[in-house]
Amino acid sequence: MPFLSKIFGDPNKKVLDKLKPLVEKINNFESEFEKYQEADFRRKTEEFTSLIGNDPINIEKFLPEAFALVREAAKRTLNQRHFDMQLLGGICLYKGMAVEMKTGEGKTLVATLPLYLNALTKKGCHLVTVNDYLARRDSGWMGPIYHLLGVSCASIVHDNAFIYDPDFIDENAIDEKTKHLKPISRREAYLADITYGTNNEFGFDYLRDNMAPAREYLVMRELNYAIVDEVDSILIDEARTPLIISSPAEESTDMYFKFAQLIPKLAEGTDYNIDEKMRAATLNEEGMKKMENWLGIDNIYEAGGIELAHHIEQALKAYTLFKRDRDYVVKDGEVIIVDEFTGRLMFGRRYSEGLHQAIEAKEGLEIKKESQTLATISFQNYFRLYKKLSGMTGTAQTEAEEFYKIYNLETVAIPTNKPMIRKDLPDSVYKNEIGKFTAVVKEIKRRNELGQPILIGTISIEKNELLSQLLEREGIKHELLNAKHHEKEAQVISQAGRFKAVTVATNMAGRGVDIILGGNPPDQEEKKKVVELGGLHIMGTERHEARRIDNQLRGRSGRQGDPGSSQFFISMEDDLMRIFGSDRMKNLMDRIGVPDDMPIENSLVTRSIEGAQRKVEGHNFDMRKHLVEYDDVMNKHREVIYKKRQEIIFAPDNEVKNKIFEMVEQEIEQIVSFHTHQDDENKWDLDEIYEVVDTIFPVSLEVRINLDNFRKMAGNKAQDFEAREVIIKYLFDLAKKAYDDLEKKIEDLPLMRRVERSIILRSIDTLWIEHLDQMDYLRRGIGLRGYGQRDPLIEYKKEAYQMFTQLIHNINNYIVYTIYKVGLAKQMATTPMEARGTIESAPAKTMADNPNVSTTGLPQYSSKKAEPGKTPQGKKIGRNDPCWCGSGKKYKKCHGA
């Protein structure tokens, strides 16, 4: 790379040279803004906002003026002036880059520049931090700048949200920086111009918004612009960690067993219809009434929502359409699917939409599923949803390829404001771990006696505590940090630069907190002593598998031109050395007879260690890239489903009704086409058309006669007549009339519109949850295709496409077969999505609000009251008998408790 730079020039320098004229333009506004009165800042912001309007293309021309205004506001409020290098960093962040700025170069202050400029669009900006403490601290710390400029600044932390308000004082504030943060609702925090928060909070709020049952439950706005602080930690270290909202699914077990007992009591033709050609089995009105009767409830949709009806339908399918030793076999207590084409057993595969569980219940087997995923997204895919993304960290260059290939972020390194004078000493390599830690303690003791502050980084909490014990044995006073308490951690790490301070921390502890020589705030006399001793000394007790983690630890020292030093202590027994073949060197040291505590300091050893780290980084990058290729498939599914939800949530009432009619028409068209595909109209299966349509909405026997007449007309070749089209139109007209009759019965049209919207959302949610499970099963087993010389990724994409096509069809189908039946349900039970997706901005309707559903999510299959020791029908019941409600528990532990 240095060789190529000599020929073509340093690409990083080229980027910065191109941007330097902008810095000059910003500096030219300084004298003008120095004359501003306090009110002029807000006036200028209003002027910018009106000129920019909603056209983001216009923003960049205001950059020099806006940045200069922010710098002046920072001078007035915090007595901090952005350096030219910080302005360069701000420009790069505005342009959507990953910016490397060394520790202590003021990244928190840099972020105010692009955040303010993007906030002028009034579309919202997010600053993403690694923990709740930093989210609160930074919004409170930078709050005075934003307040003077007339833009609002909020922060979101776990279970709370705050807005900066200089008139509000919190007597119990963590520190001075957070005392003006006033509690607000989550929605208000997202409506602020600038919102600080953690990656987890933003991600989970996005998922919860896409589980919301109505518009009033939404909290977030569109994902417009984000700056990710510690971008390497969030977008790389945590990239493989998916965000998952799940819910216990124990209730399914009892429901499936209950329905498996009741379904055989129903009669085909009277209670349900089987369409073997279309592999469908559907309850009609009579069958649904019987089920309600046996379960002791008035309306299935009120008691358990669409989910309950869905489980009943799946139990019916399992009983009528799926035969043991034909469609599946039972082996070792498990239901294993038989491939209908090859006849082979398909291990590890499961039927979707709860059908597998229904078959397990039918066969009296243990139902495997213990919980259900309601929503999930990886950080990789969440952050790629933002229209514009940027990030900043002290260590980005080593991961530049990954930032570009996965997030389309170019990486640029900003030079330090003052020259870096830290001394990075060669690694000290020891034969074994005992020798290494003996040397580490000896070196700490030597420097501590001089008074030099030392920060020791360990790779794990276990080693962190081991070193602490060794220091206690030597009587060395020290602070121990292992990232368990963010507030205490930040406070302790900020004092690590004091005279005689010894701080033992995990490598990532206190990330985002500056260490100032002489303490924070600095004691000038102490600072002078520390500077004379060589500044803060960093000691790494092990090399991390990623170079940037080591660089991050080193970067704690030598901030803003301060003196400092760093050194790593390594043993041949360390994980990195052990894995990457240090045996030969260890054997050589044994043969020569090198003492345990004698170090080897050689640049060749250091280079070989960095070579090993590069290999590990490359391997990890390949794994993350591989993961994102699979994840992209699921992401496309998620985008389509979430878009459908948004369309329904925001659609006008009449549009929702029209969408339902479209689905009904499509379903009727499919039914007619399927059963009239023969050229000979005498072979058309009109009975099946009549029976299937009767399961959608009730039809009279006269309809069957009319269908026969249409067929006879089709046989008359003299007439230019398309019978299929006429049958479809005739049945669709009947469907619309049945719908009108339903509306007349309800009399309350606004209620009907709400029910329609709710049915569509619940159908999407119910089937989407099951699709997530099915995709998970597919993903786990797809690797085996490699043994058959097939590319697992291509196979995954192919099968996932078929499954998603089926999902969309099932959603439409489910809405059509449900809407006519639940129209009369005045109150529907809460779904798992609603129970988990509700948020503070609207009154949450929980399961506890519904007397027919228990708070654990187990349907109580009766709404009637029972006397103690009796069923609702008055029959006696023993304490150890199964409870009459169908919960699966003993009576004494359920309604007899």
mmCIF file with all atom_site columns, C-alpha atoms in Angstrom, residues 290-433:
data_model
loop_
_atom_site.group_PDB
_atom_site.id
_atom_site.type_symbol
_atom_site.label_atom_id
_atom_site.label_alt_id
_atom_site.label_comp_id
_atom_site.label_asym_id
_atom_site.label_entity_id
_atom_site.label_seq_id
_atom_site.pdbx_PDB_ins_code
_atom_site.Cartn_x
_atom_site.Cartn_y
_atom_site.Cartn_z
_atom_site.occupancy
_atom_site.B_iso_or_equiv
_atom_site.pdbx_formal_charge
_atom_site.auth_seq_id
_atom_site.auth_comp_id
_atom_site.auth_asym_id
_atom_site.auth_atom_id
_atom_site.pdbx_PDB_model_num
ATOM 1   C CA . LYS A 1 290 ? -70.011 -25.946 17.273 1.00 0.00 ? 290 LYS A CA 1
ATOM 2   C CA . MET A 1 291 ? -66.421 -25.146 18.192 1.00 0.00 ? 291 MET A CA 1
ATOM 3   C CA . GLU A 1 292 ? -67.565 -22.048 20.099 1.00 0.00 ? 292 GLU A CA 1
ATOM 4   C CA . ASN A 1 293 ? -70.140 -24.187 21.902 1.00 0.00 ? 293 ASN A CA 1
ATOM 5   C CA . TRP A 1 294 ? -67.609 -26.837 22.950 1.00 0.00 ? 294 TRP A CA 1
ATOM 6   C CA . LEU A 1 295 ? -65.109 -24.250 24.058 1.00 0.00 ? 295 LEU A CA 1
ATOM 7   C CA . GLY A 1 296 ? -67.752 -22.376 26.044 1.00 0.00 ? 296 GLY A CA 1
ATOM 8   C CA . ILE A 1 297 ? -67.234 -19.014 24.315 1.00 0.00 ? 297 ILE A CA 1
ATOM 9   C CA . ASP A 1 298 ? -69.599 -16.722 22.428 1.00 0.00 ? 298 ASP A CA 1
ATOM 10  C CA . ASN A 1 299 ? -67.257 -15.611 19.675 1.00 0.00 ? 299 ASN A CA 1
ATOM 11  C CA . ILE A 1 300 ? -63.898 -17.184 18.805 1.00 0.00 ? 300 ILE A CA 1
ATOM 12  C CA . TYR A 1 301 ? -62.597 -13.899 17.406 1.00 0.00 ? 301 TYR A CA 1
ATOM 13  C CA . GLU A 1 302 ? -63.409 -11.987 20.580 1.00 0.00 ? 302 GLU A CA 1
ATOM 14  C CA . ALA A 1 303 ? -61.886 -14.643 22.852 1.00 0.00 ? 303 ALA A CA 1
ATOM 15  C CA . GLY A 1 304 ? -58.641 -15.303 21.022 1.00 0.00 ? 304 GLY A CA 1
ATOM 16  C CA . GLY A 1 305 ? -58.485 -13.151 17.931 1.00 0.00 ? 305 GLY A CA 1
ATOM 17  C CA . ILE A 1 306 ? -57.442 -14.442 14.536 1.00 0.00 ? 306 ILE A CA 1
ATOM 18  C CA . GLU A 1 307 ? -54.746 -16.627 16.133 1.00 0.00 ? 307 GLU A CA 1
ATOM 19  C CA . LEU A 1 308 ? -57.310 -18.867 17.831 1.00 0.00 ? 308 LEU A CA 1
ATOM 20  C CA . ALA A 1 309 ? -59.291 -19.335 14.612 1.00 0.00 ? 309 ALA A CA 1
ATOM 21  C CA . HIS A 1 310 ? -56.049 -19.976 12.758 1.00 0.00 ? 310 HIS A CA 1
ATOM 22  C CA . HIS A 1 311 ? -55.048 -22.765 15.194 1.00 0.00 ? 311 HIS A CA 1
ATOM 23  C CA . ILE A 1 312 ? -58.467 -24.384 14.722 1.00 0.00 ? 312 ILE A CA 1
ATOM 24  C CA . GLU A 1 313 ? -58.109 -24.289 10.917 1.00 0.00 ? 313 GLU A CA 1
ATOM 25  C CA . GLN A 1 314 ? -54.630 -25.843 11.162 1.00 0.00 ? 314 GLN A CA 1
ATOM 26  C CA . ALA A 1 315 ? -55.926 -28.596 13.458 1.00 0.00 ? 315 ALA A CA 1
ATOM 27  C CA . LEU A 1 316 ? -58.652 -29.287 10.863 1.00 0.00 ? 316 LEU A CA 1
ATOM 28  C CA . LYS A 1 317 ? -56.055 -29.507 8.077  1.00 0.00 ? 317 LYS A CA 1
ATOM 29  C CA . ALA A 1 318 ? -53.843 -31.822 10.137 1.00 0.00 ? 318 ALA A CA 1
ATOM 30  C CA . TYR A 1 319 ? -56.815 -34.135 10.786 1.00 0.00 ? 319 TYR A CA 1
ATOM 31  C CA . THR A 1 320 ? -58.353 -34.204 7.307  1.00 0.00 ? 320 THR A CA 1
ATOM 32  C CA . LEU A 1 321 ? -55.547 -33.679 4.776  1.00 0.00 ? 321 LEU A CA 1
ATOM 33  C CA . PHE A 1 322 ? -52.316 -34.988 6.326  1.00 0.00 ? 322 PHE A CA 1
ATOM 34  C CA . LYS A 1 323 ? -51.987 -38.743 6.692  1.00 0.00 ? 323 LYS A CA 1
ATOM 35  C CA . ARG A 1 324 ? -49.395 -40.614 8.759  1.00 0.00 ? 324 ARG A CA 1
ATOM 36  C CA . ASP A 1 325 ? -46.896 -42.670 6.714  1.00 0.00 ? 325 ASP A CA 1
ATOM 37  C CA . ARG A 1 326 ? -47.947 -40.831 3.568  1.00 0.00 ? 326 ARG A CA 1
ATOM 38  C CA . ASP A 1 327 ? -47.279 -37.136 4.223  1.00 0.00 ? 327 ASP A CA 1
ATOM 39  C CA . TYR A 1 328 ? -45.162 -37.702 7.315  1.00 0.00 ? 328 TYR A CA 1
ATOM 40  C CA . VAL A 1 329 ? -43.798 -40.377 9.608  1.00 0.00 ? 329 VAL A CA 1
ATOM 41  C CA . VAL A 1 330 ? -43.365 -40.461 13.373 1.00 0.00 ? 330 VAL A CA 1
ATOM 42  C CA . LYS A 1 331 ? -39.826 -41.409 14.373 1.00 0.00 ? 331 LYS A CA 1
ATOM 43  C CA . ASP A 1 332 ? -38.210 -41.106 17.824 1.00 0.00 ? 332 ASP A CA 1
ATOM 44  C CA . GLY A 1 333 ? -41.093 -38.949 19.049 1.00 0.00 ? 333 GLY A CA 1
ATOM 45  C CA . GLU A 1 334 ? -40.803 -36.495 16.144 1.00 0.00 ? 334 GLU A CA 1
ATOM 46  C CA . VAL A 1 335 ? -42.940 -35.739 13.097 1.00 0.00 ? 335 VAL A CA 1
ATOM 47  C CA . ILE A 1 336 ? -40.695 -36.008 10.010 1.00 0.00 ? 336 ILE A CA 1
ATOM 48  C CA . ILE A 1 337 ? -42.005 -34.785 6.649  1.00 0.00 ? 337 ILE A CA 1
ATOM 49  C CA . VAL A 1 338 ? -41.961 -37.163 3.667  1.00 0.00 ? 338 VAL A CA 1
ATOM 50  C CA . ASP A 1 339 ? -40.915 -35.523 0.376  1.00 0.00 ? 339 ASP A CA 1
ATOM 51  C CA . GLU A 1 340 ? -43.914 -35.985 -1.916 1.00 0.00 ? 340 GLU A CA 1
ATOM 52  C CA . PHE A 1 341 ? -41.667 -36.269 -5.013 1.00 0.00 ? 341 PHE A CA 1
ATOM 53  C CA . THR A 1 342 ? -38.839 -38.522 -3.780 1.00 0.00 ? 342 THR A CA 1
ATOM 54  C CA . GLY A 1 343 ? -40.481 -40.254 -0.824 1.00 0.00 ? 343 GLY A CA 1
ATOM 55  C CA . ARG A 1 344 ? -37.439 -39.463 1.301  1.00 0.00 ? 344 ARG A CA 1
ATOM 56  C CA . LEU A 1 345 ? -37.584 -38.245 4.874  1.00 0.00 ? 345 LEU A CA 1
ATOM 57  C CA . MET A 1 346 ? -36.838 -34.524 5.190  1.00 0.00 ? 346 MET A CA 1
ATOM 58  C CA . PHE A 1 347 ? -35.017 -34.276 8.518  1.00 0.00 ? 347 PHE A CA 1
ATOM 59  C CA . GLY A 1 348 ? -34.896 -30.826 10.120 1.00 0.00 ? 348 GLY A CA 1
ATOM 60  C CA . ARG A 1 349 ? -37.779 -29.456 8.023  1.00 0.00 ? 349 ARG A CA 1
ATOM 61  C CA . ARG A 1 350 ? -41.107 -28.398 9.525  1.00 0.00 ? 350 ARG A CA 1
ATOM 62  C CA . TYR A 1 351 ? -44.477 -27.438 8.097  1.00 0.00 ? 351 TYR A CA 1
ATOM 63  C CA . SER A 1 352 ? -45.186 -23.726 8.427  1.00 0.00 ? 352 SER A CA 1
ATOM 64  C CA . GLU A 1 353 ? -48.050 -21.692 9.915  1.00 0.00 ? 353 GLU A CA 1
ATOM 65  C CA . GLY A 1 354 ? -48.520 -23.937 12.968 1.00 0.00 ? 354 GLY A CA 1
ATOM 66  C CA . LEU A 1 355 ? -49.400 -27.007 10.882 1.00 0.00 ? 355 LEU A CA 1
ATOM 67  C CA . HIS A 1 356 ? -46.451 -29.014 12.225 1.00 0.00 ? 356 HIS A CA 1
ATOM 68  C CA . GLN A 1 357 ? -47.551 -28.354 15.806 1.00 0.00 ? 357 GLN A CA 1
ATOM 69  C CA . ALA A 1 358 ? -51.124 -29.380 14.915 1.00 0.00 ? 358 ALA A CA 1
ATOM 70  C CA . ILE A 1 359 ? -49.835 -32.711 13.540 1.00 0.00 ? 359 ILE A CA 1
ATOM 71  C CA . GLU A 1 360 ? -47.695 -33.225 16.673 1.00 0.00 ? 360 GLU A CA 1
ATOM 72  C CA . ALA A 1 361 ? -50.823 -32.675 18.802 1.00 0.00 ? 361 ALA A CA 1
ATOM 73  C CA . LYS A 1 362 ? -52.870 -35.033 16.598 1.00 0.00 ? 362 LYS A CA 1
ATOM 74  C CA . GLU A 1 363 ? -50.240 -37.753 17.118 1.00 0.00 ? 363 GLU A CA 1
ATOM 75  C CA . GLY A 1 364 ? -50.059 -37.023 20.864 1.00 0.00 ? 364 GLY A CA 1
ATOM 76  C CA . LEU A 1 365 ? -46.378 -36.010 20.678 1.00 0.00 ? 365 LEU A CA 1
ATOM 77  C CA . GLU A 1 366 ? -44.511 -33.300 22.564 1.00 0.00 ? 366 GLU A CA 1
ATOM 78  C CA . ILE A 1 367 ? -44.868 -29.943 20.802 1.00 0.00 ? 367 ILE A CA 1
ATOM 79  C CA . LYS A 1 368 ? -41.330 -28.708 20.263 1.00 0.00 ? 368 LYS A CA 1
ATOM 80  C CA . LYS A 1 369 ? -41.818 -24.966 19.854 1.00 0.00 ? 369 LYS A CA 1
ATOM 81  C CA . GLU A 1 370 ? -41.185 -23.068 23.082 1.00 0.00 ? 370 GLU A CA 1
ATOM 82  C CA . SER A 1 371 ? -41.237 -19.458 21.907 1.00 0.00 ? 371 SER A CA 1
ATOM 83  C CA . GLN A 1 372 ? -42.085 -17.518 18.805 1.00 0.00 ? 372 GLN A CA 1
ATOM 84  C CA . THR A 1 373 ? -40.165 -14.710 17.147 1.00 0.00 ? 373 THR A CA 1
ATOM 85  C CA . LEU A 1 374 ? -42.455 -11.749 16.579 1.00 0.00 ? 374 LEU A CA 1
ATOM 86  C CA . ALA A 1 375 ? -39.932 -9.517  14.833 1.00 0.00 ? 375 ALA A CA 1
ATOM 87  C CA . THR A 1 376 ? -36.222 -9.551  14.084 1.00 0.00 ? 376 THR A CA 1
ATOM 88  C CA . ILE A 1 377 ? -33.594 -7.515  12.240 1.00 0.00 ? 377 ILE A CA 1
ATOM 89  C CA . SER A 1 378 ? -29.803 -7.444  12.235 1.00 0.00 ? 378 SER A CA 1
ATOM 90  C CA . PHE A 1 379 ? -27.879 -4.228  12.886 1.00 0.00 ? 379 PHE A CA 1
ATOM 91  C CA . GLN A 1 380 ? -26.449 -4.535  9.379  1.00 0.00 ? 380 GLN A CA 1
ATOM 92  C CA . ASN A 1 381 ? -29.894 -4.296  7.843  1.00 0.00 ? 381 ASN A CA 1
ATOM 93  C CA . TYR A 1 382 ? -31.300 -1.773  10.314 1.00 0.00 ? 382 TYR A CA 1
ATOM 94  C CA . PHE A 1 383 ? -28.596 0.805   9.641  1.00 0.00 ? 383 PHE A CA 1
ATOM 95  C CA . ARG A 1 384 ? -28.841 0.313   5.894  1.00 0.00 ? 384 ARG A CA 1
ATOM 96  C CA . LEU A 1 385 ? -32.437 1.586   6.131  1.00 0.00 ? 385 LEU A CA 1
ATOM 97  C CA . TYR A 1 386 ? -31.282 5.175   6.778  1.00 0.00 ? 386 TYR A CA 1
ATOM 98  C CA . LYS A 1 387 ? -31.343 7.484   3.765  1.00 0.00 ? 387 LYS A CA 1
ATOM 99  C CA . LYS A 1 388 ? -27.914 8.741   4.800  1.00 0.00 ? 388 LYS A CA 1
ATOM 100 C CA . LEU A 1 389 ? -25.500 7.081   7.230  1.00 0.00 ? 389 LEU A CA 1
ATOM 101 C CA . SER A 1 390 ? -22.171 8.157   8.641  1.00 0.00 ? 390 SER A CA 1
ATOM 102 C CA . GLY A 1 391 ? -19.979 7.134   11.543 1.00 0.00 ? 391 GLY A CA 1
ATOM 103 C CA . MET A 1 392 ? -17.009 8.120   13.660 1.00 0.00 ? 392 MET A CA 1
ATOM 104 C CA . THR A 1 393 ? -14.474 6.257   15.750 1.00 0.00 ? 393 THR A CA 1
ATOM 105 C CA . GLY A 1 394 ? -10.841 6.311   16.823 1.00 0.00 ? 394 GLY A CA 1
ATOM 106 C CA . THR A 1 395 ? -10.138 3.191   14.761 1.00 0.00 ? 395 THR A CA 1
ATOM 107 C CA . ALA A 1 396 ? -11.744 2.801   11.325 1.00 0.00 ? 396 ALA A CA 1
ATOM 108 C CA . GLN A 1 397 ? -8.934  2.384   8.777  1.00 0.00 ? 397 GLN A CA 1
ATOM 109 C CA . THR A 1 398 ? -8.361  -1.332  9.460  1.00 0.00 ? 398 THR A CA 1
ATOM 110 C CA . GLU A 1 399 ? -12.033 -2.036  8.602  1.00 0.00 ? 399 GLU A CA 1
ATOM 111 C CA . ALA A 1 400 ? -12.304 0.319   5.593  1.00 0.00 ? 400 ALA A CA 1
ATOM 112 C CA . GLU A 1 401 ? -13.081 -2.533  3.166  1.00 0.00 ? 401 GLU A CA 1
ATOM 113 C CA . GLU A 1 402 ? -15.992 -3.806  5.251  1.00 0.00 ? 402 GLU A CA 1
ATOM 114 C CA . PHE A 1 403 ? -17.479 -0.324  5.744  1.00 0.00 ? 403 PHE A CA 1
ATOM 115 C CA . TYR A 1 404 ? -17.475 0.196   1.996  1.00 0.00 ? 404 TYR A CA 1
ATOM 116 C CA . LYS A 1 405 ? -18.642 -3.244  0.852  1.00 0.00 ? 405 LYS A CA 1
ATOM 117 C CA . ILE A 1 406 ? -21.473 -3.665  3.363  1.00 0.00 ? 406 ILE A CA 1
ATOM 118 C CA . TYR A 1 407 ? -22.567 -0.117  4.240  1.00 0.00 ? 407 TYR A CA 1
ATOM 119 C CA . ASN A 1 408 ? -21.262 1.827   1.203  1.00 0.00 ? 408 ASN A CA 1
ATOM 120 C CA . LEU A 1 409 ? -19.298 4.073   3.587  1.00 0.00 ? 409 LEU A CA 1
ATOM 121 C CA . GLU A 1 410 ? -15.989 5.505   2.471  1.00 0.00 ? 410 GLU A CA 1
ATOM 122 C CA . THR A 1 411 ? -13.427 5.763   5.271  1.00 0.00 ? 411 THR A CA 1
ATOM 123 C CA . VAL A 1 412 ? -11.372 8.897   5.838  1.00 0.00 ? 412 VAL A CA 1
ATOM 124 C CA . ALA A 1 413 ? -8.788  9.558   8.586  1.00 0.00 ? 413 ALA A CA 1
ATOM 125 C CA . ILE A 1 414 ? -8.681  13.088  10.007 1.00 0.00 ? 414 ILE A CA 1
ATOM 126 C CA . PRO A 1 415 ? -5.200  14.215  11.175 1.00 0.00 ? 415 PRO A CA 1
ATOM 127 C CA . THR A 1 416 ? -4.845  15.134  14.848 1.00 0.00 ? 416 THR A CA 1
ATOM 128 C CA . ASN A 1 417 ? -5.073  18.816  15.767 1.00 0.00 ? 417 ASN A CA 1
ATOM 129 C CA . LYS A 1 418 ? -1.658  18.636  17.471 1.00 0.00 ? 418 LYS A CA 1
ATOM 130 C CA . PRO A 1 419 ? 1.121   16.178  16.496 1.00 0.00 ? 419 PRO A CA 1
ATOM 131 C CA . MET A 1 420 ? 0.899   12.753  18.148 1.00 0.00 ? 420 MET A CA 1
ATOM 132 C CA . ILE A 1 421 ? 3.939   12.248  20.444 1.00 0.00 ? 421 ILE A CA 1
ATOM 133 C CA . ARG A 1 422 ? 2.913   8.998   22.170 1.00 0.00 ? 422 ARG A CA 1
ATOM 134 C CA . LYS A 1 423 ? 5.662   6.335   22.260 1.00 0.00 ? 423 LYS A CA 1
ATOM 135 C CA . ASP A 1 424 ? 4.414   2.876   21.199 1.00 0.00 ? 424 ASP A CA 1
ATOM 136 C CA . LEU A 1 425 ? 6.964   0.414   22.624 1.00 0.00 ? 425 LEU A CA 1
ATOM 137 C CA . PRO A 1 426 ? 7.617   -3.032  21.067 1.00 0.00 ? 426 PRO A CA 1
ATOM 138 C CA . ASP A 1 427 ? 5.619   -5.967  22.424 1.00 0.00 ? 427 ASP A CA 1
ATOM 139 C CA . SER A 1 428 ? 7.134   -7.892  25.349 1.00 0.00 ? 428 SER A CA 1
ATOM 140 C CA . VAL A 1 429 ? 6.722   -11.622 24.654 1.00 0.00 ? 429 VAL A CA 1
ATOM 141 C CA . TYR A 1 430 ? 6.915   -14.245 27.445 1.00 0.00 ? 430 TYR A CA 1
ATOM 142 C CA . LYS A 1 431 ? 7.064   -18.020 27.455 1.00 0.00 ? 431 LYS A CA 1
ATOM 143 C CA . ASN A 1 432 ? 3.930   -18.549 29.545 1.00 0.00 ? 432 ASN A CA 1
ATOM 144 C CA . GLU A 1 433 ? 1.076   -16.666 31.212 1.00 0.00 ? 433 GLU A CA 1
#
